[in-house]
PDB file of C-alpha atoms and ligand atoms in Angstrom:
ATOM      1  CA  MET C1178    -113.763-213.264-109.201  1.00  0.00           C
ATOM      2  CA  THR C1179    -113.115-210.385-106.835  1.00  0.00           C
ATOM      3  CA  ASN C1180    -113.882-206.675-107.082  1.00  0.00           C
ATOM      4  CA  GLU C1181    -110.657-205.746-105.347  1.00  0.00           C
ATOM      5  CA  ARG C1182    -108.236-203.830-107.506  1.00  0.00           C
ATOM      6  CA  ASN C1183    -104.640-202.863-106.989  1.00  0.00           C
ATOM      7  CA  PHE C1184    -103.739-199.615-105.278  1.00  0.00           C
ATOM      8  CA  ARG C1185    -102.590-197.446-108.191  1.00  0.00           C
ATOM      9  CA  ILE C1186     -99.729-194.965-108.079  1.00  0.00           C
ATOM     10  CA  GLY C1187     -98.937-192.083-110.426  1.00  0.00           C
ATOM     11  CA  VAL C1188     -95.325-190.883-110.271  1.00  0.00           C
ATOM     12  CA  LEU C1189     -94.181-187.371-111.234  1.00  0.00           C
ATOM     13  CA  GLY C1190     -90.458-186.807-111.815  1.00  0.00           C
ATOM     14  CA  SER C1191     -88.009-184.494-113.555  1.00  0.00           C
ATOM     15  CA  GLY C1192     -84.675-186.269-113.151  1.00  0.00           C
ATOM     16  CA  LYS C1193     -82.873-189.578-113.185  1.00  0.00           C
ATOM     17  CA  GLY C1194     -85.668-191.472-111.469  1.00  0.00           C
ATOM     18  CA  SER C1195     -83.833-193.469-108.805  1.00  0.00           C
ATOM     19  CA  ASN C1196     -86.691-193.007-106.312  1.00  0.00           C
ATOM     20  CA  PHE C1197     -89.210-194.073-108.955  1.00  0.00           C
ATOM     21  CA  VAL C1198     -87.083-197.200-109.532  1.00  0.00           C
ATOM     22  CA  ALA C1199     -87.017-197.964-105.791  1.00  0.00           C
ATOM     23  CA  VAL C1200     -90.816-197.688-105.517  1.00  0.00           C
ATOM     24  CA  ALA C1201     -91.615-199.458-108.802  1.00  0.00           C
ATOM     25  CA  ASP C1202     -89.242-202.357-108.090  1.00  0.00           C
ATOM     26  CA  ALA C1203     -90.640-202.749-104.562  1.00  0.00           C
ATOM     27  CA  CYS C1204     -94.136-202.939-106.096  1.00  0.00           C
ATOM     28  CA  ARG C1205     -92.981-205.623-108.540  1.00  0.00           C
ATOM     29  CA  ALA C1206     -91.242-207.522-105.733  1.00  0.00           C
ATOM     30  CA  GLY C1207     -94.468-207.423-103.691  1.00  0.00           C
ATOM     31  CA  THR C1208     -93.031-205.512-100.721  1.00  0.00           C
ATOM     32  CA  VAL C1209     -95.273-202.559-101.643  1.00  0.00           C
ATOM     33  CA  PRO C1210     -98.882-203.708-102.257  1.00  0.00           C
ATOM     34  CA  ALA C1211     -99.436-201.380-105.218  1.00  0.00           C
ATOM     35  CA  GLU C1212     -98.615-200.841-108.874  1.00  0.00           C
ATOM     36  CA  VAL C1213     -97.176-197.849-110.701  1.00  0.00           C
ATOM     37  CA  ALA C1214     -99.898-197.074-113.250  1.00  0.00           C
ATOM     38  CA  LEU C1215     -98.305-194.028-114.869  1.00  0.00           C
ATOM     39  CA  VAL C1216     -95.172-191.875-114.868  1.00  0.00           C
ATOM     40  CA  LEU C1217     -95.370-188.225-115.921  1.00  0.00           C
ATOM     41  CA  CYS C1218     -92.365-186.035-116.520  1.00  0.00           C
ATOM     42  CA  ASP C1219     -91.825-182.347-117.339  1.00  0.00           C
ATOM     43  CA  VAL C1220     -88.344-182.828-118.901  1.00  0.00           C
ATOM     44  CA  ALA C1221     -88.326-184.517-122.315  1.00  0.00           C
ATOM     45  CA  GLU C1222     -84.917-186.186-121.960  1.00  0.00           C
ATOM     46  CA  ALA C1223     -85.102-187.151-118.266  1.00  0.00           C
ATOM     47  CA  GLY C1224     -83.775-190.555-117.213  1.00  0.00           C
ATOM     48  CA  ILE C1225     -86.990-191.386-115.365  1.00  0.00           C
ATOM     49  CA  LEU C1226     -88.755-191.876-118.728  1.00  0.00           C
ATOM     50  CA  THR C1227     -86.127-194.408-119.833  1.00  0.00           C
ATOM     51  CA  ARG C1228     -86.291-196.217-116.454  1.00  0.00           C
ATOM     52  CA  ALA C1229     -90.100-196.474-116.885  1.00  0.00           C
ATOM     53  CA  HIS C1230     -89.905-197.725-120.476  1.00  0.00           C
ATOM     54  CA  GLU C1231     -87.370-200.388-119.430  1.00  0.00           C
ATOM     55  CA  ARG C1232     -89.985-201.620-116.939  1.00  0.00           C
ATOM     56  CA  GLN C1233     -92.877-201.441-119.455  1.00  0.00           C
ATOM     57  CA  ILE C1234     -94.589-198.860-117.279  1.00  0.00           C
ATOM     58  CA  ALA C1235     -96.650-196.223-119.106  1.00  0.00           C
ATOM     59  CA  ALA C1236     -94.716-192.957-119.126  1.00  0.00           C
ATOM     60  CA  ARG C1237     -95.263-189.593-120.793  1.00  0.00           C
ATOM     61  CA  PHE C1238     -93.512-186.277-121.136  1.00  0.00           C
ATOM     62  CA  ILE C1239     -96.057-183.487-120.712  1.00  0.00           C
ATOM     63  CA  PRO C1240     -94.618-180.023-121.435  1.00  0.00           C
ATOM     64  CA  PRO C1241     -94.865-177.804-118.350  1.00  0.00           C
ATOM     65  CA  GLY C1242     -95.746-174.620-120.227  1.00  0.00           C
ATOM     66  CA  LYS C1243     -94.411-171.130-119.916  1.00  0.00           C
ATOM     67  CA  PHE C1244     -93.284-170.942-116.266  1.00  0.00           C
ATOM     68  CA  ARG C1245     -89.961-172.046-114.775  1.00  0.00           C
ATOM     69  CA  THR C1246     -91.019-173.258-111.331  1.00  0.00           C
ATOM     70  CA  LYS C1247     -94.653-174.335-111.748  1.00  0.00           C
ATOM     71  CA  LEU C1248     -97.023-175.812-114.351  1.00  0.00           C
ATOM     72  CA  ASP C1249     -99.058-173.333-116.362  1.00  0.00           C
ATOM     73  CA  GLU C1250    -102.846-173.690-116.397  1.00  0.00           C
ATOM     74  CA  GLU C1251    -103.032-175.830-119.528  1.00  0.00           C
ATOM     75  CA  ALA C1252    -100.223-178.110-118.348  1.00  0.00           C
ATOM     76  CA  GLU C1253    -101.766-178.477-114.898  1.00  0.00           C
ATOM     77  CA  ARG C1254    -105.022-179.567-116.561  1.00  0.00           C
ATOM     78  CA  ALA C1255    -103.152-182.107-118.724  1.00  0.00           C
ATOM     79  CA  TYR C1256    -101.376-183.598-115.682  1.00  0.00           C
ATOM     80  CA  ILE C1257    -104.661-183.863-113.745  1.00  0.00           C
ATOM     81  CA  GLU C1258    -106.454-185.468-116.704  1.00  0.00           C
ATOM     82  CA  ALA C1259    -103.703-188.032-117.317  1.00  0.00           C
ATOM     83  CA  LEU C1260    -103.577-189.066-113.647  1.00  0.00           C
ATOM     84  CA  SER C1261    -107.368-189.199-113.389  1.00  0.00           C
ATOM     85  CA  ALA C1262    -107.653-191.301-116.564  1.00  0.00           C
ATOM     86  CA  ALA C1263    -105.096-193.705-115.049  1.00  0.00           C
ATOM     87  CA  ARG C1264    -107.324-193.877-111.908  1.00  0.00           C
ATOM     88  CA  VAL C1265    -104.442-193.297-109.526  1.00  0.00           C
ATOM     89  CA  ASP C1266    -105.062-193.531-105.790  1.00  0.00           C
ATOM     90  CA  LEU C1267    -101.831-191.754-104.849  1.00  0.00           C
ATOM     91  CA  VAL C1268     -99.548-189.240-106.578  1.00  0.00           C
ATOM     92  CA  VAL C1269     -95.891-189.824-105.688  1.00  0.00           C
ATOM     93  CA  LEU C1270     -93.484-186.960-106.408  1.00  0.00           C
ATOM     94  CA  ALA C1271     -90.044-188.399-107.092  1.00  0.00           C
ATOM     95  CA  GLY C1272     -87.714-185.515-107.846  1.00  0.00           C
ATOM     96  CA  PHE C1273     -90.441-183.414-109.523  1.00  0.00           C
ATOM     97  CA  MET C1274     -88.853-179.977-109.530  1.00  0.00           C
ATOM     98  CA  ARG C1275     -91.985-177.833-109.840  1.00  0.00           C
ATOM     99  CA  VAL C1276     -94.304-176.513-107.169  1.00  0.00           C
ATOM    100  CA  LEU C1277     -97.853-177.874-107.491  1.00  0.00           C
ATOM    101  CA  LYS C1278    -100.569-175.280-107.069  1.00  0.00           C
ATOM    102  CA  GLU C1279    -104.144-175.210-105.729  1.00  0.00           C
ATOM    103  CA  GLY C1280    -105.848-176.717-108.799  1.00  0.00           C
ATOM    104  CA  PHE C1281    -103.689-179.827-108.750  1.00  0.00           C
ATOM    105  CA  LEU C1282    -103.802-180.195-104.982  1.00  0.00           C
ATOM    106  CA  ARG C1283    -107.609-179.897-104.983  1.00  0.00           C
ATOM    107  CA  ALA C1284    -107.847-182.692-107.558  1.00  0.00           C
ATOM    108  CA  PHE C1285    -105.629-184.976-105.438  1.00  0.00           C
ATOM    109  CA  ALA C1286    -106.378-183.610-101.969  1.00  0.00           C
ATOM    110  CA  GLY C1287    -104.547-185.561 -99.289  1.00  0.00           C
ATOM    111  CA  ARG C1288    -103.299-187.973-101.937  1.00  0.00           C
ATOM    112  CA  THR C1289    -100.036-186.341-103.058  1.00  0.00           C
ATOM    113  CA  ILE C1290     -96.731-187.093-101.325  1.00  0.00           C
ATOM    114  CA  ASN C1291     -93.146-185.941-101.832  1.00  0.00           C
ATOM    115  CA  ILE C1292     -89.649-186.977-100.802  1.00  0.00           C
ATOM    116  CA  HIS C1293     -87.207-184.286 -99.749  1.00  0.00           C
ATOM    117  CA  PRO C1294     -83.457-184.740 -99.129  1.00  0.00           C
ATOM    118  CA  SER C1295     -83.276-183.283 -95.595  1.00  0.00           C
ATOM    119  CA  LEU C1296     -84.877-183.681 -92.186  1.00  0.00           C
ATOM    120  CA  LEU C1297     -87.702-181.176 -92.607  1.00  0.00           C
ATOM    121  CA  PRO C1298     -88.451-178.564 -91.423  1.00  0.00           C
ATOM    122  CA  SER C1299     -84.689-177.981 -91.772  1.00  0.00           C
ATOM    123  CA  PHE C1300     -83.440-177.059 -95.234  1.00  0.00           C
ATOM    124  CA  PRO C1301     -86.533-176.839 -97.467  1.00  0.00           C
ATOM    125  CA  GLY C1302     -86.022-175.848-101.096  1.00  0.00           C
ATOM    126  CA  LEU C1303     -83.270-176.641-103.542  1.00  0.00           C
ATOM    127  CA  GLN C1304     -80.086-178.690-102.935  1.00  0.00           C
ATOM    128  CA  ALA C1305     -80.970-179.453 -99.330  1.00  0.00           C
ATOM    129  CA  TRP C1306     -77.852-181.641 -98.913  1.00  0.00           C
ATOM    130  CA  ARG C1307     -75.645-178.671 -99.810  1.00  0.00           C
ATOM    131  CA  GLN C1308     -77.555-176.446 -97.369  1.00  0.00           C
ATOM    132  CA  ALA C1309     -77.006-179.055 -94.616  1.00  0.00           C
ATOM    133  CA  LEU C1310     -73.286-179.310 -95.359  1.00  0.00           C
ATOM    134  CA  GLU C1311     -72.840-175.531 -95.421  1.00  0.00           C
ATOM    135  CA  HIS C1312     -74.767-175.161 -92.153  1.00  0.00           C
ATOM    136  CA  GLY C1313     -72.459-177.691 -90.490  1.00  0.00           C
ATOM    137  CA  VAL C1314     -75.082-180.098 -89.118  1.00  0.00           C
ATOM    138  CA  LYS C1315     -73.778-183.506 -88.044  1.00  0.00           C
ATOM    139  CA  VAL C1316     -76.947-185.399 -88.927  1.00  0.00           C
ATOM    140  CA  THR C1317     -79.283-184.899 -91.863  1.00  0.00           C
ATOM    141  CA  GLY C1318     -81.499-187.307 -93.786  1.00  0.00           C
ATOM    142  CA  CYS C1319     -84.666-187.463 -95.837  1.00  0.00           C
ATOM    143  CA  THR C1320     -88.366-186.841 -95.292  1.00  0.00           C
ATOM    144  CA  VAL C1321     -91.544-188.153 -96.917  1.00  0.00           C
ATOM    145  CA  HIS C1322     -94.459-185.764 -96.454  1.00  0.00           C
ATOM    146  CA  PHE C1323     -97.902-184.916 -97.757  1.00  0.00           C
ATOM    147  CA  VAL C1324     -97.836-182.041-100.215  1.00  0.00           C
ATOM    148  CA  ASP C1325     -99.683-178.860 -99.259  1.00  0.00           C
ATOM    149  CA  ALA C1326     -99.697-175.368-100.764  1.00  0.00           C
ATOM    150  CA  GLY C1327     -96.325-174.459 -99.210  1.00  0.00           C
ATOM    151  CA  VAL C1328     -92.823-175.516-100.214  1.00  0.00           C
ATOM    152  CA  ASP C1329     -91.790-178.796 -98.507  1.00  0.00           C
ATOM    153  CA  SER C1330     -94.177-177.931 -95.672  1.00  0.00           C
ATOM    154  CA  GLY C1331     -96.899-180.616 -95.466  1.00  0.00           C
ATOM    155  CA  PRO C1332     -97.466-183.161 -92.668  1.00  0.00           C
ATOM    156  CA  ILE C1333     -94.540-185.552 -92.237  1.00  0.00           C
ATOM    157  CA  ILE C1334     -95.157-189.260 -92.922  1.00  0.00           C
ATOM    158  CA  GLY C1335     -91.652-190.637 -92.331  1.00  0.00           C
ATOM    159  CA  GLN C1336     -88.016-189.645 -91.889  1.00  0.00           C
ATOM    160  CA  GLN C1337     -84.672-191.417 -91.990  1.00  0.00           C
ATOM    161  CA  THR C1338     -81.438-189.997 -90.598  1.00  0.00           C
ATOM    162  CA  VAL C1339     -78.040-189.941 -92.333  1.00  0.00           C
ATOM    163  CA  PRO C1340     -74.737-188.942 -90.685  1.00  0.00           C
ATOM    164  CA  VAL C1341     -72.684-186.081 -92.131  1.00  0.00           C
ATOM    165  CA  LEU C1342     -69.028-187.128 -92.241  1.00  0.00           C
ATOM    166  CA  ASP C1343     -66.061-184.777 -91.808  1.00  0.00           C
ATOM    167  CA  ASP C1344     -64.778-185.427 -95.323  1.00  0.00           C
ATOM    168  CA  ASP C1345     -68.174-185.245 -97.074  1.00  0.00           C
ATOM    169  CA  THR C1346     -68.562-183.295-100.288  1.00  0.00           C
ATOM    170  CA  PRO C1347     -72.012-182.278-101.534  1.00  0.00           C
ATOM    171  CA  GLU C1348     -71.853-185.281-103.870  1.00  0.00           C
ATOM    172  CA  THR C1349     -70.930-187.938-101.256  1.00  0.00           C
ATOM    173  CA  LEU C1350     -73.554-186.612 -98.845  1.00  0.00           C
ATOM    174  CA  HIS C1351     -76.246-186.544-101.537  1.00  0.00           C
ATOM    175  CA  GLN C1352     -75.401-190.153-102.464  1.00  0.00           C
ATOM    176  CA  ARG C1353     -75.758-191.286 -98.825  1.00  0.00           C
ATOM    177  CA  ILE C1354     -79.084-189.436 -98.511  1.00  0.00           C
ATOM    178  CA  GLN C1355     -80.350-191.009-101.746  1.00  0.00           C
ATOM    179  CA  ALA C1356     -79.527-194.512-100.470  1.00  0.00           C
ATOM    180  CA  ALA C1357     -81.704-193.689 -97.429  1.00  0.00           C
ATOM    181  CA  GLU C1358     -84.463-192.304 -99.692  1.00  0.00           C
ATOM    182  CA  HIS C1359     -84.591-195.600-101.572  1.00  0.00           C
ATOM    183  CA  GLN C1360     -85.413-197.389 -98.304  1.00  0.00           C
ATOM    184  CA  LEU C1361     -87.761-194.772 -96.842  1.00  0.00           C
ATOM    185  CA  TYR C1362     -89.967-194.054 -99.868  1.00  0.00           C
ATOM    186  CA  PRO C1363     -91.120-197.650-100.531  1.00  0.00           C
ATOM    187  CA  ARG C1364     -91.778-198.074 -96.769  1.00  0.00           C
ATOM    188  CA  CYS C1365     -94.010-194.985 -96.649  1.00  0.00           C
ATOM    189  CA  VAL C1366     -95.828-195.840 -99.884  1.00  0.00           C
ATOM    190  CA  ALA C1367     -96.475-199.364 -98.555  1.00  0.00           C
ATOM    191  CA  ALA C1368     -98.004-197.958 -95.352  1.00  0.00           C
ATOM    192  CA  LEU C1369    -100.299-195.686 -97.388  1.00  0.00           C
ATOM    193  CA  ALA C1370    -101.263-198.488 -99.785  1.00  0.00           C
ATOM    194  CA  ARG C1371    -102.206-200.683 -96.826  1.00  0.00           C
ATOM    195  CA  GLY C1372    -104.354-197.858 -95.441  1.00  0.00           C
ATOM    196  CA  GLY C1373    -102.192-197.869 -92.344  1.00  0.00           C
ATOM    197  CA  VAL C1374    -101.796-194.102 -92.030  1.00  0.00           C
ATOM    198  CA  SER C1375    -104.077-191.534 -90.437  1.00  0.00           C
ATOM    199  CA  VAL C1376    -103.643-187.764 -90.354  1.00  0.00           C
ATOM    200  CA  GLN C1377    -104.477-185.853 -87.169  1.00  0.00           C
ATOM    201  CA  GLY C1378    -103.810-182.200 -87.922  1.00  0.00           C
ATOM    202  CA  ARG C1379    -100.089-182.004 -88.626  1.00  0.00           C
ATOM    203  CA  ARG C1380     -99.423-185.386 -87.055  1.00  0.00           C
ATOM    204  CA  VAL C1381     -99.371-188.438 -89.281  1.00  0.00           C
ATOM    205  CA  VAL C1382     -99.827-191.631 -87.318  1.00  0.00           C
ATOM    206  CA  SER C1383     -98.875-194.968 -88.726  1.00  0.00           C
ATOM    207  CA  CYS C1384    -101.032-197.812 -87.476  1.00  0.00           C
ATOM    208  CA  ASP C1385     -99.005-200.548 -89.224  1.00  0.00           C
TER     209      ASP C1385
HETATM  210  C1  GAR X2076     -84.118-186.816-104.737  1.00  0.00           C
HETATM  211  O1  GAR X2076     -82.951-186.774-103.965  1.00  0.00           O
HETATM  212  C2  GAR X2076     -85.235-186.032-104.081  1.00  0.00           C
HETATM  213  O2  GAR X2076     -85.147-186.042-102.691  1.00  0.00           O
HETATM  214  C3  GAR X2076     -84.989-184.653-104.622  1.00  0.00           C
HETATM  215  O3  GAR X2076     -84.628-184.858-105.971  1.00  0.00           O
HETATM  216  C4  GAR X2076     -83.929-186.089-106.070  1.00  0.00           C
HETATM  217  C5  GAR X2076     -84.489-186.871-107.247  1.00  0.00           C
HETATM  218  O4  GAR X2076     -83.680-187.962-107.539  1.00  0.00           O
HETATM  219  N1  GAR X2076     -86.165-183.857-104.522  1.00  0.00           N
HETATM  220  C6  GAR X2076     -86.143-182.581-104.136  1.00  0.00           C
HETATM  221  O5  GAR X2076     -85.133-181.972-103.874  1.00  0.00           O
HETATM  222  C7  GAR X2076     -87.523-181.927-104.067  1.00  0.00           C
HETATM  223  N2  GAR X2076     -87.482-180.735-103.268  1.00  0.00           N
HETATM  224  P1  GAR X2076     -84.234-189.167-108.428  1.00  0.00           P
HETATM  225  O6  GAR X2076     -84.725-188.556-109.739  1.00  0.00           O
HETATM  226  O7  GAR X2076     -83.030-190.031-108.621  1.00  0.00           O
HETATM  227  O8  GAR X2076     -85.333-189.853-107.661  1.00  0.00           O
END
């Protein structure tokens, strides 16, 4: 008998859930030493809920309340309670399209991470792949970072580059970035689950 328990992840998503799938399947395969304990979603018909049910992972739609870009007070409380009851060690945002505010971030201080489809600090905000294409950069990519009170502004844990090709459309570029996300996110979550990450101000140092 051992007292050790698995490192537990709570995933928040709003969309199709391909990053959730990458992380959850890496956990099942043993390449990430963790388990997805709970998936929460703010969109009732989102694909991420189906992907979770297919994997027999607990998943719930929790209505976000009256605002368009953030959770209202009651919803924020419900999200915090659900994640706390599931005893999650890390909150993984996987395409969660709402900004998390102080109350949530206090409850999971230093334990909430996000993936963003650009090389931050370039192109924060919505449709970052489209912003990159319109700006004319030749290289873009994806970033995993800790979540702070700003938008896509917290300390950077990992990044992966992706070339922009001359004949790219927003769709082809987004697809190439997503393929990179599916490699980067499990790698970063694994480093955190192993305790191999330390934060020194804005600098995140991996000691893996
Ligand atoms: C991902 O590309 C992620 O980087 C992006 O949403 C997509 C979700 O896809 N997130 C943001 O833009 C957050 N600012 P998924 O549901 O297939 O994982």
